[in-house]
GROMACS .gro file of C-alpha atoms in nm:
model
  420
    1UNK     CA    1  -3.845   1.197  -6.803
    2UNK     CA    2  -4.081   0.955  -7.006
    3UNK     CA    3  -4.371   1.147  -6.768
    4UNK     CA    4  -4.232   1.476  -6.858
    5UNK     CA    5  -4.248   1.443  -7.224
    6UNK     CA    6  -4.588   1.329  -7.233
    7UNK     CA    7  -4.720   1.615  -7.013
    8UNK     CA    8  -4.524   1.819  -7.277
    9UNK     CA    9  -4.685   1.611  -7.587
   10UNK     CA   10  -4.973   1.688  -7.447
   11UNK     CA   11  -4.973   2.028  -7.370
   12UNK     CA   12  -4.883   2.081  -7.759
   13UNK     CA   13  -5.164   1.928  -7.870
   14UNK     CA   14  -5.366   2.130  -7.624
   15UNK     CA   15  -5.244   2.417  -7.787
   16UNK     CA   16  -5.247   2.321  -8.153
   17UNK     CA   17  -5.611   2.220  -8.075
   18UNK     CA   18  -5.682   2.558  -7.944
   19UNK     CA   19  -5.505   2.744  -8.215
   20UNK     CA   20  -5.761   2.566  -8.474
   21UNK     CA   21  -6.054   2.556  -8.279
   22UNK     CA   22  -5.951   2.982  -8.268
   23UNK     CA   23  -5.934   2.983  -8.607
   24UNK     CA   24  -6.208   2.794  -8.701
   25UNK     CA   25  -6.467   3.046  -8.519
   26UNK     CA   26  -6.286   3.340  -8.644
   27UNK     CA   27  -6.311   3.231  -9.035
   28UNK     CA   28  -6.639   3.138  -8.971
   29UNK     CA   29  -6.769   3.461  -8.880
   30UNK     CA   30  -6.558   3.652  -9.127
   31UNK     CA   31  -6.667   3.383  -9.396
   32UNK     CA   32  -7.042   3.456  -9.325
   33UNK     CA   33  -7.002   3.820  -9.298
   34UNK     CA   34  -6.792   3.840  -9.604
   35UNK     CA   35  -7.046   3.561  -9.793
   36UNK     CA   36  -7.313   3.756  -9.694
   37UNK     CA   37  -7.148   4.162  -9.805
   38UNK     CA   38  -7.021   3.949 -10.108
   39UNK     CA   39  -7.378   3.763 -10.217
   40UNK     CA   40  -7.525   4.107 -10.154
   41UNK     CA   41  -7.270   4.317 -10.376
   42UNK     CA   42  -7.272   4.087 -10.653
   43UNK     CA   43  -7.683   4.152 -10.714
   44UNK     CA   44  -7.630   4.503 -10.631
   45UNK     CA   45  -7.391   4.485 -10.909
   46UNK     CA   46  -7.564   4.249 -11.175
   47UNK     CA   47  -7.879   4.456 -11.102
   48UNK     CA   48  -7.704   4.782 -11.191
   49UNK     CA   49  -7.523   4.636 -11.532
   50UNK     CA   50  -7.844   4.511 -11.607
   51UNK     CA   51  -8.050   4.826 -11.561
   52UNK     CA   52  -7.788   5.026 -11.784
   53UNK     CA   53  -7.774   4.725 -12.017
   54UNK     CA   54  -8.116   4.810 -12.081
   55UNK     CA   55  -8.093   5.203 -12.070
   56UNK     CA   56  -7.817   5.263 -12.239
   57UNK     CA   57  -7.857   5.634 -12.202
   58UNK     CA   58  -7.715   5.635 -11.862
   59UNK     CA   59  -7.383   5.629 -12.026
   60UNK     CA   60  -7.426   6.046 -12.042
   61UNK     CA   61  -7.450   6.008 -11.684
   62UNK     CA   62  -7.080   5.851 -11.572
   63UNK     CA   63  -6.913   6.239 -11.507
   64UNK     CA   64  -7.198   6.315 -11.309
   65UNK     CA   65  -7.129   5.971 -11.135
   66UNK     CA   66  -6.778   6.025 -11.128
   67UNK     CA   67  -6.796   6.334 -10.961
   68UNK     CA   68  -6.981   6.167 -10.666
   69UNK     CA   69  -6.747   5.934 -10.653
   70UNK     CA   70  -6.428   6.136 -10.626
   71UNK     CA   71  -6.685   6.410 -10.371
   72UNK     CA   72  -6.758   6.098 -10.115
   73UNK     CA   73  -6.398   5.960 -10.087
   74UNK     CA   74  -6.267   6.316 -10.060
   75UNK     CA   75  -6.489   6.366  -9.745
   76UNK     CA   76  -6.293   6.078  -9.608
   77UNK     CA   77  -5.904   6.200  -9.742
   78UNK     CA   78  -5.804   6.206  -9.347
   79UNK     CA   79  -5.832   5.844  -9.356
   80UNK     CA   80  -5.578   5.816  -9.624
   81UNK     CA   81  -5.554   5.629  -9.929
   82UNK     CA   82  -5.824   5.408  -9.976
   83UNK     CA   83  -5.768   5.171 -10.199
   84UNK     CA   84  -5.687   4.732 -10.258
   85UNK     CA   85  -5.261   4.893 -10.196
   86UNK     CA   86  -5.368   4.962  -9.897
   87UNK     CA   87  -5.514   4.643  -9.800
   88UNK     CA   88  -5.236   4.445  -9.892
   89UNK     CA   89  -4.986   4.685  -9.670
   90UNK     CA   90  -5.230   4.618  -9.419
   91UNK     CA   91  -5.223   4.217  -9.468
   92UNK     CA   92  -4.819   4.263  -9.397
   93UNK     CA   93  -4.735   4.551  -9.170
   94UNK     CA   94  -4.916   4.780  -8.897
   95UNK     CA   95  -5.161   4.992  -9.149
   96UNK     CA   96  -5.501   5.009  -9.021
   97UNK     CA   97  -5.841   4.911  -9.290
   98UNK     CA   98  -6.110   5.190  -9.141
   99UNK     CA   99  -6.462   5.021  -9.194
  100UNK     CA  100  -6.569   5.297  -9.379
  101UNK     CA  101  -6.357   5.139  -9.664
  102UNK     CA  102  -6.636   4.882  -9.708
  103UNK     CA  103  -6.965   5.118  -9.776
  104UNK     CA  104  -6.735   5.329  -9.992
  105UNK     CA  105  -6.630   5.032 -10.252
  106UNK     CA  106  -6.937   4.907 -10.212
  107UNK     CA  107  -7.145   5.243 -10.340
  108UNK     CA  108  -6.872   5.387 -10.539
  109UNK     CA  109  -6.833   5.040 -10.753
  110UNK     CA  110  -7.220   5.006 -10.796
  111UNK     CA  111  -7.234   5.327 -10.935
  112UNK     CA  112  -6.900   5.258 -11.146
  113UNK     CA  113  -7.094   4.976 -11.337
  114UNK     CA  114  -7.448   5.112 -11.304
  115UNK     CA  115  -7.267   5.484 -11.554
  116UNK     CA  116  -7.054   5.259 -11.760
  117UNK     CA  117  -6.728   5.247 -11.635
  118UNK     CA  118  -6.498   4.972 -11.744
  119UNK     CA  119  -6.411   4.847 -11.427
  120UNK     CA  120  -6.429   4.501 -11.246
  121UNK     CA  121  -6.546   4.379 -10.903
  122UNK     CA  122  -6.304   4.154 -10.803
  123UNK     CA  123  -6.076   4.439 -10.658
  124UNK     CA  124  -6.352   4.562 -10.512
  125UNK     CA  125  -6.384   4.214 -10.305
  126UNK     CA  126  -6.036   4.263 -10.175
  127UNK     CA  127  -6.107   4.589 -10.020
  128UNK     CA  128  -6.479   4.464  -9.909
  129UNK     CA  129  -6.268   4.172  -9.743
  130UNK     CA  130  -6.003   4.297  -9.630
  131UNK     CA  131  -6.203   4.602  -9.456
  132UNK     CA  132  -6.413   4.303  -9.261
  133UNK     CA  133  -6.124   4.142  -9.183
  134UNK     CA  134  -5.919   4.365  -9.039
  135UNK     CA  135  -6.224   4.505  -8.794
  136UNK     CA  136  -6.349   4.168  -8.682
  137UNK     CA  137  -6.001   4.116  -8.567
  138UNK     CA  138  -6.027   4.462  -8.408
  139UNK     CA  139  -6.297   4.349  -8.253
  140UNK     CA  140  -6.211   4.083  -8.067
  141UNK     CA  141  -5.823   4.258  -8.021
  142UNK     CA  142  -5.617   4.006  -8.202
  143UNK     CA  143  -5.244   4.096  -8.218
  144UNK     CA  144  -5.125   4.223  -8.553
  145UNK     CA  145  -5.033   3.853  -8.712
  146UNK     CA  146  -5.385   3.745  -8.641
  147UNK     CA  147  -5.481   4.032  -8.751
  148UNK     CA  148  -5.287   3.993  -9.091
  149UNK     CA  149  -5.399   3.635  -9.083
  150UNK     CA  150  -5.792   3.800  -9.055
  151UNK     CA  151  -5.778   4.038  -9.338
  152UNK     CA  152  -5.648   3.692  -9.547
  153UNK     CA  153  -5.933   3.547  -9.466
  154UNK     CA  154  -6.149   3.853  -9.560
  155UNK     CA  155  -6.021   3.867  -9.873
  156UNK     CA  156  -6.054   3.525  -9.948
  157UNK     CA  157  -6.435   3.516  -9.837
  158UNK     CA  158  -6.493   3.776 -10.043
  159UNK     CA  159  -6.349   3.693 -10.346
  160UNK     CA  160  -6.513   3.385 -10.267
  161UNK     CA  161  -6.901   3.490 -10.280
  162UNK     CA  162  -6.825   3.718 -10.578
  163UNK     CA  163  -6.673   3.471 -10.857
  164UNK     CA  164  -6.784   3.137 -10.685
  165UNK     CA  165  -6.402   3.015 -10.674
  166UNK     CA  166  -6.323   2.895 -10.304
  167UNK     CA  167  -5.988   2.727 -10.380
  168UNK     CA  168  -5.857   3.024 -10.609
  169UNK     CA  169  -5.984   3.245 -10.354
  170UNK     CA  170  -5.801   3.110 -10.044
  171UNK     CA  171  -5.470   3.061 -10.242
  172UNK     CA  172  -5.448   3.401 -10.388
  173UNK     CA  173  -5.521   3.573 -10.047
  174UNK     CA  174  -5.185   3.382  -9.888
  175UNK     CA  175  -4.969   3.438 -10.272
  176UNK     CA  176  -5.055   3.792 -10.324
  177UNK     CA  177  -4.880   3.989 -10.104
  178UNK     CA  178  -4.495   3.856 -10.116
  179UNK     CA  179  -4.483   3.694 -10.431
  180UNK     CA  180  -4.225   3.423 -10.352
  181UNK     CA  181  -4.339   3.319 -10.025
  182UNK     CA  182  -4.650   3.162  -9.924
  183UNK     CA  183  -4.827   3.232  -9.599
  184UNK     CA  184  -4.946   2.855  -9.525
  185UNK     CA  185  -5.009   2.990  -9.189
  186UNK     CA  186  -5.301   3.118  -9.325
  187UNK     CA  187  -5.414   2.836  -9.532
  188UNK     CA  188  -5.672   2.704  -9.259
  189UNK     CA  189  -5.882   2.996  -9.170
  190UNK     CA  190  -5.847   3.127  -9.546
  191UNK     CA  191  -5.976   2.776  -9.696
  192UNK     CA  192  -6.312   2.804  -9.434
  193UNK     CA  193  -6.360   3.182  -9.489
  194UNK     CA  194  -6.358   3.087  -9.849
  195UNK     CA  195  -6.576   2.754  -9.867
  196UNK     CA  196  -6.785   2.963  -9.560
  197UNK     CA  197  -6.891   3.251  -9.807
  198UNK     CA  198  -6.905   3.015 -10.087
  199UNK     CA  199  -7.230   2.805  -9.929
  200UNK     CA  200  -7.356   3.164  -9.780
  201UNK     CA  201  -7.371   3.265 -10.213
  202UNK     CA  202  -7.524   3.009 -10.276
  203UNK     CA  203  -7.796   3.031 -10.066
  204UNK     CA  204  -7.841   3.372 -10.223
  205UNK     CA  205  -7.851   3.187 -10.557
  206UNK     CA  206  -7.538   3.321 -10.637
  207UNK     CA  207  -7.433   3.108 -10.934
  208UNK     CA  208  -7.051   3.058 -10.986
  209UNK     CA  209  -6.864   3.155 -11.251
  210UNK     CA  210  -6.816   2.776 -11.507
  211UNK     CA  211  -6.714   2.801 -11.881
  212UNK     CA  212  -6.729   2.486 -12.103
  213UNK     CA  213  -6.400   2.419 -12.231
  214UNK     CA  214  -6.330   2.161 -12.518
  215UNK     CA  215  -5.992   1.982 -12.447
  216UNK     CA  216  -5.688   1.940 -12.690
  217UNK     CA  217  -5.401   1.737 -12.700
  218UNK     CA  218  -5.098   1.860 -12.682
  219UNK     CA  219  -4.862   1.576 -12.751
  220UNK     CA  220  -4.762   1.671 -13.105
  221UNK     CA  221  -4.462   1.941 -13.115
  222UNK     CA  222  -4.684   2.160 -13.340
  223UNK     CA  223  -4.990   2.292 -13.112
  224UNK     CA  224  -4.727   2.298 -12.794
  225UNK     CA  225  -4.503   2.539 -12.960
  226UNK     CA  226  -4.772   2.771 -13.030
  227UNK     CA  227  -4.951   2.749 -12.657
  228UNK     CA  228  -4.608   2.821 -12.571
  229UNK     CA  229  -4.624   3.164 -12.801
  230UNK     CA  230  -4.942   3.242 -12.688
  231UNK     CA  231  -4.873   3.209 -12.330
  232UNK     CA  232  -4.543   3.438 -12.439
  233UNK     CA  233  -4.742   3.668 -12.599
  234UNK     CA  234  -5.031   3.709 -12.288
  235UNK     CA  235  -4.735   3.819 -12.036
  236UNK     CA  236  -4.643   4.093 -12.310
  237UNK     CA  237  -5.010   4.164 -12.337
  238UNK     CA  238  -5.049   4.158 -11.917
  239UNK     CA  239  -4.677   4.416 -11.920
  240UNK     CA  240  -4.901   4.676 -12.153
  241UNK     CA  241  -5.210   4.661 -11.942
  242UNK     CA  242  -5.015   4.765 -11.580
  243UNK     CA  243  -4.808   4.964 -11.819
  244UNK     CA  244  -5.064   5.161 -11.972
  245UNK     CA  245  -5.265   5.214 -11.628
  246UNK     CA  246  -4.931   5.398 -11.428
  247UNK     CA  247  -4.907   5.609 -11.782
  248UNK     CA  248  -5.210   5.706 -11.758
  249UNK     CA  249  -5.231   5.758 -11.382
  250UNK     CA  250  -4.906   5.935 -11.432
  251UNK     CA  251  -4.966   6.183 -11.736
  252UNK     CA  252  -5.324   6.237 -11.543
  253UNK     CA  253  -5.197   6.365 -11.209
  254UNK     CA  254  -4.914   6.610 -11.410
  255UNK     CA  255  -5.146   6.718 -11.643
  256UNK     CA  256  -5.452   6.757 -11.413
  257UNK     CA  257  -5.388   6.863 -11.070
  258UNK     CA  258  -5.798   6.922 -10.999
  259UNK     CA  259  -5.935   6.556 -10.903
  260UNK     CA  260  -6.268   6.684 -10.962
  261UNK     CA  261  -6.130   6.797 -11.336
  262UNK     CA  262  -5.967   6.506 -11.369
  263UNK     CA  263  -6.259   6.263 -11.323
  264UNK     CA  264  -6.492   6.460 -11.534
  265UNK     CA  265  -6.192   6.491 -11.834
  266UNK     CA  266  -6.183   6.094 -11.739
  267UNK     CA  267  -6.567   6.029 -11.797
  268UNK     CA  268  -6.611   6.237 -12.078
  269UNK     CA  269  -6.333   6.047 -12.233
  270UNK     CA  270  -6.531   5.703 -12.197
  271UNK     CA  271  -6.857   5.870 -12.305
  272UNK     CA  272  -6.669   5.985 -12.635
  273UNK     CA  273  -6.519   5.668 -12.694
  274UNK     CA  274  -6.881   5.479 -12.623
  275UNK     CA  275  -7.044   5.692 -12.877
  276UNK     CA  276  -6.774   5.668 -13.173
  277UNK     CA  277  -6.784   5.308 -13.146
  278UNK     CA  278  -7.113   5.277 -13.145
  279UNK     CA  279  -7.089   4.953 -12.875
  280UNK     CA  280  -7.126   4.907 -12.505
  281UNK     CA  281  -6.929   4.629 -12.523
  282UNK     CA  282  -6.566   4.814 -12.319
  283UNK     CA  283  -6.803   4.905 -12.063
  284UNK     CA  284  -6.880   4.771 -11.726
  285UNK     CA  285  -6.668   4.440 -11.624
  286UNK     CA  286  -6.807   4.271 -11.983
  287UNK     CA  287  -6.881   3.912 -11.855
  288UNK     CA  288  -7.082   3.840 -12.170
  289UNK     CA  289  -6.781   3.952 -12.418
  290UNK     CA  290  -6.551   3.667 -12.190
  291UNK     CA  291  -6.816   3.405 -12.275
  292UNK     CA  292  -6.824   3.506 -12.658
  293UNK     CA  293  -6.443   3.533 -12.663
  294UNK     CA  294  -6.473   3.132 -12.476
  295UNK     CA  295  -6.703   3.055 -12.744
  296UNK     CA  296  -6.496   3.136 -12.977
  297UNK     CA  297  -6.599   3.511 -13.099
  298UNK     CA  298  -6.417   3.808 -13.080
  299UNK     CA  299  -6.323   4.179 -13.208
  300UNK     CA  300  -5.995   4.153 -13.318
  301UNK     CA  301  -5.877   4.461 -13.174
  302UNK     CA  302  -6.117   4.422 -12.836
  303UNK     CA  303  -5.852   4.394 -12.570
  304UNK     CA  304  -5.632   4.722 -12.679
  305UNK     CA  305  -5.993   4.847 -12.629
  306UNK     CA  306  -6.066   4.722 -12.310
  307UNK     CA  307  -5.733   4.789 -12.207
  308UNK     CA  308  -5.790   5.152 -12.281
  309UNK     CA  309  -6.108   5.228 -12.150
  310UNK     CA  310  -6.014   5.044 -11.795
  311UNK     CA  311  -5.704   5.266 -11.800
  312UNK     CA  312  -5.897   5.547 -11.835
  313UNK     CA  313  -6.180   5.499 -11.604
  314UNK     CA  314  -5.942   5.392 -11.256
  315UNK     CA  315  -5.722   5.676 -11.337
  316UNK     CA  316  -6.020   5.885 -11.333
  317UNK     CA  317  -6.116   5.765 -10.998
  318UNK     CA  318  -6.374   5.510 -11.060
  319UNK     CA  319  -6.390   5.179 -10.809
  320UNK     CA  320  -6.431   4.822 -10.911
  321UNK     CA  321  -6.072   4.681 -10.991
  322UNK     CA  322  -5.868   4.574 -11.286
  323UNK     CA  323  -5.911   4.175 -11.203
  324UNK     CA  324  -6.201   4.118 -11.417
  325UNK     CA  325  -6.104   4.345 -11.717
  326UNK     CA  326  -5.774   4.160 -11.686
  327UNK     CA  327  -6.014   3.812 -11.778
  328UNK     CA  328  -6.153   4.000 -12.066
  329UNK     CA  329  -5.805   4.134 -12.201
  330UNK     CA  330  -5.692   3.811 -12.189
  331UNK     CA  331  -5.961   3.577 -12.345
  332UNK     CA  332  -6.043   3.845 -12.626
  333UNK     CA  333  -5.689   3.871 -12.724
  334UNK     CA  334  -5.685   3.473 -12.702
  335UNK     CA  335  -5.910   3.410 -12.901
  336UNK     CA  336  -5.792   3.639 -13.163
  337UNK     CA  337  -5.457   3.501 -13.151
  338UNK     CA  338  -5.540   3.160 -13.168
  339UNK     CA  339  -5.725   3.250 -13.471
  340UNK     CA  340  -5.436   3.333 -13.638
  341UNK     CA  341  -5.191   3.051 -13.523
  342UNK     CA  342  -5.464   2.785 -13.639
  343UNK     CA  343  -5.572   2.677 -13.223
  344UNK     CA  344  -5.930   2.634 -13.128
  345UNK     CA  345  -6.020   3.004 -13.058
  346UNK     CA  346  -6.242   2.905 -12.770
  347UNK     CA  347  -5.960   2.733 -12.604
  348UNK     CA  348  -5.686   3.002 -12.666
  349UNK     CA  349  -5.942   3.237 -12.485
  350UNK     CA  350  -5.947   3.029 -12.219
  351UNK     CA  351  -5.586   3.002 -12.192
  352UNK     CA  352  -5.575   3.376 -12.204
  353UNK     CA  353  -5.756   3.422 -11.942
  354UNK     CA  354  -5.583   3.222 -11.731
  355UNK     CA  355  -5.234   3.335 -11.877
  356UNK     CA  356  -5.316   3.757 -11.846
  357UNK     CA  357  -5.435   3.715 -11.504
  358UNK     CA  358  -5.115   3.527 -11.386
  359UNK     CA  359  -4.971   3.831 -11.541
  360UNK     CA  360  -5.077   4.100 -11.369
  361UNK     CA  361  -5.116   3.962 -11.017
  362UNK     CA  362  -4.810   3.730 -11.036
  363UNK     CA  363  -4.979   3.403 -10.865
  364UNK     CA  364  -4.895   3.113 -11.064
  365UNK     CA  365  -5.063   2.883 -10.830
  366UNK     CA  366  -5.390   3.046 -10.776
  367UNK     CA  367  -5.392   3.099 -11.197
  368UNK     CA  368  -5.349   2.736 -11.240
  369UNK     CA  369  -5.618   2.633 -10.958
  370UNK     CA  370  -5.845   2.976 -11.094
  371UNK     CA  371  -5.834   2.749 -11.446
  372UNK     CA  372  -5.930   2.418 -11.267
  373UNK     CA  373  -6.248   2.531 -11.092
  374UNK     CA  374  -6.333   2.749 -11.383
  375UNK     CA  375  -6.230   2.563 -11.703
  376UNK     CA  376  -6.222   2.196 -11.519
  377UNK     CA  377  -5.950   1.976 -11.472
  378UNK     CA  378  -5.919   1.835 -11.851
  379UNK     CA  379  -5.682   2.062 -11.948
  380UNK     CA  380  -5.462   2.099 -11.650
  381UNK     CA  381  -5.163   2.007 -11.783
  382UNK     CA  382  -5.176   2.296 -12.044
  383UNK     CA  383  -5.293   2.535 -11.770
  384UNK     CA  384  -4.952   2.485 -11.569
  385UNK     CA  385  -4.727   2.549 -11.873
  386UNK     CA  386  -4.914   2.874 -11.916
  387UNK     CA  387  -4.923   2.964 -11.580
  388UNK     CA  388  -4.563   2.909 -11.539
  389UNK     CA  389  -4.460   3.102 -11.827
  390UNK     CA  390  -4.706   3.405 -11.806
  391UNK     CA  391  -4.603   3.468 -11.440
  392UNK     CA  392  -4.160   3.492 -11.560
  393UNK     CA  393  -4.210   3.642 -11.884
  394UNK     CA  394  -4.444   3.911 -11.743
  395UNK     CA  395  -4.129   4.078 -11.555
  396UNK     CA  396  -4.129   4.243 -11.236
  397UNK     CA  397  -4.497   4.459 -11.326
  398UNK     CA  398  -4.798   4.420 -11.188
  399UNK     CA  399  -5.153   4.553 -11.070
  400UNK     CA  400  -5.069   4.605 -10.702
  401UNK     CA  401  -4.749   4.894 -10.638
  402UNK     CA  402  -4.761   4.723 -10.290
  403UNK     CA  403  -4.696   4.393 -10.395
  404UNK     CA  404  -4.365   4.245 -10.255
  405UNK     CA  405  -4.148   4.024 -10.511
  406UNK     CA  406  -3.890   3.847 -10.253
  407UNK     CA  407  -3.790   3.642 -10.486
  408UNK     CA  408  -3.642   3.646 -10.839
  409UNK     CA  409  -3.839   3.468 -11.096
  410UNK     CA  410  -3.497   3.398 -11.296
  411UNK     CA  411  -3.270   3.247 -11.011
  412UNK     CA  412  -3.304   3.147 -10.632
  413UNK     CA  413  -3.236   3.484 -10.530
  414UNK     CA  414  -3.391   3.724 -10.305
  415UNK     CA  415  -3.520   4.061 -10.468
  416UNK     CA  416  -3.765   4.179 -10.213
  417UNK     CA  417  -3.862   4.450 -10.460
  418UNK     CA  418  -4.206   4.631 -10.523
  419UNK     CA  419  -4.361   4.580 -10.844
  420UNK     CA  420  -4.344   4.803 -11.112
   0.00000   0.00000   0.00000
């Protein structure tokens, strides 16, 4: 018996050994393929919010653009919806990620920031990853868990490259798609996709994303009470942005029936708006407005702004995603708020950041770990309460229609519900 069980311990560790050295070679691959799509997007994209940075005139350009846009994906409508839904139905049942998916975000988002649309990229990395994933597993004809557990990993090298968060990236891979349930099983080949792409950006000089955040104390009863409001009030603030996008996709598609119409009413609309304000500052993912708003500076009113104009410019049909604009919602409005409740503005912005984001994606632990590699580990306590309390005060909505909420966020109770 004693011989039998360690023939038996040892054929388990023969096979957990296998099963890592498996995955291990698979997130490797998919990490420097996804580092190396990733590294390359990002300049594409800097290079083309540069150029219109300094031609601002390209603005007039965006229906033109848009038109494009909607004319290239409609050339592939027999493939189906194309879009970060259906990567995430892909990461949990049997829906297929055609590679196509990956030149398609990656054109139809460089041209999305290149005319001035307020869109982000970070969505865009979750279809770019998620395509790679999902055909590198085809590739080598991995059943459909491995598969799942691939298109993870894409995800997570992608993300990865883009905003120079490894950590964040892994975690939010494995917490996005059932929100209640974490797929550890992924943890190992979604960590080395992640840390993978992260050293292939770098050696493209891809510089991560780092604020400088001044810590407070929040011992007294005073300043806790009011990061408590303002965490409050970023989960209302992350309920109107996913709100206002399905109203607008929603009134849109009644209203409109003609994509093609629709995209150029869409465009015009952000070209109108552009000119009356006078500012490019809603347009494009608006990285420089998030490091004012950290700083300390911002338009009151900036985040109904950006709100608006990113509403308008996905419903329209642009490509780049609603993760970044959801940073710049939440550390304009931050800072404004904490203005007016008597907090370090800088700070509050960086608690909004963290706090919106949580909201929209509902992923408390990749929010609080997102603040830790990009704020630093000073504040970490504060970024937990707000985590915490963006993610159940910001309901059952979110970005993603096929996100899965198993679990209540009020009770130990299973929901299994799709956001709203």
């Amino acid at each position: 018996m004693e011989d039998l069980s360690v023939i038996y311990n040892i054929k388990f560790s023969v096979d957990y050994a296998k099963t890592f050295l498996k995955w291990l070679v698979l997130a490797v691959i998919v990490g420097v393929t996804g580092g190396v799509v990733g590294s390359l997007f990002h300049i594409c994209v800097d290079y083309a919010t540069e150029y219109r940075n300094e031609n601002v005139w390209l603005i007039y350009l965006l229906p033109l653009g848009g038109l494009i846009i909607t004319a290239i994906y409609r050339v592939f409508k027999n493939k189906g919806k194309l879009d970060t839904n259906r990567v995430l139905e892909a990461a949990t049942e049997e829906e297929k990620v055609p590679l196509v998916m990956a030149p398609l975000i990656f054109v139809s988002t460089v041209i999305t920031h290149l005319l001035g649309g307020s869109a982000g990229r970070e969505g865009a990395a979750l279809q770019l990853g998620g395509s790679i994933g999902y055909n590198i597993g085809s590739l080598f004809r991995l059943n459909k868990n491995d598969t799942h557990t691939l298109i993870m990993s894409g995800m997570s090298a992608v993300f990865s490259a883009l905003f120079g968060t490894p950590v964040t990236a892994a975690i939010f891979a494995i917490e996005v798609l059932r929100v209640g349930v974490m797929h550890y099983a992924a943890l190992v080949p979604c960590v080395i996709s992640a840390a993978t792409a992260f050293y292939v950006a770098d050696i493209f000089g891809i510089a991560p994303v780092r604020f400088e955040c001044t810590p407070i104390n929040i011992t007294g009863i005073d300043i806790a009470t009011k990061i408590i409001i303002i965490a409050i009030m970023c989960a209302l603030v992350s309920i109107l942005f996913c709100l206002t996008i399905k109203a607008c996709e929603h009134y849109s598609e009644r209203f409109i029936k003609n994509n093609y119409l629709r995209t150029f009413v869409g465009a015009e609309i952000i070209v109108l708006l552009t000119v009356i304000l006078k500012t490019t500052d809603y347009n494009g993912a608006g990285m420089d407005i998030i490091s004012s708003a950290i700083a300390g500076n911002a338009v009151p009113f900036a985040f109904l702004l950006k709100i608006l104009f990113t509403a308008i410019t996905i419903t329209a049909g642009f490509r780049g995603g609603e993760i970044v604009p959801s940073f710049f919602i939440g550390s304009t409005f931050g800072c404004f708020i904490g203005g007016i409740l008597g907090v370090d503005s800088g700070f509050t912005a960086a608690v909004g950041f963290v706090a919106v984001f949580c909201g929209v994606v509902n992923c408390p632990v990749a929010s609080l770990i997102l603040a830790l590699e990009v704020f630093g580990s000073d504040n970490i306590l504060i970024f937990a309460l707000v985590s915490a309390i963006s993610y159940m005060m910001s309901g059952y909505f979110g970005l993603y229609k096929s996100q899965k909420i198993l679990y209540s966020k009020l009770c130990d109770e299973k929901i299994d519900i799709s956001t709203k």
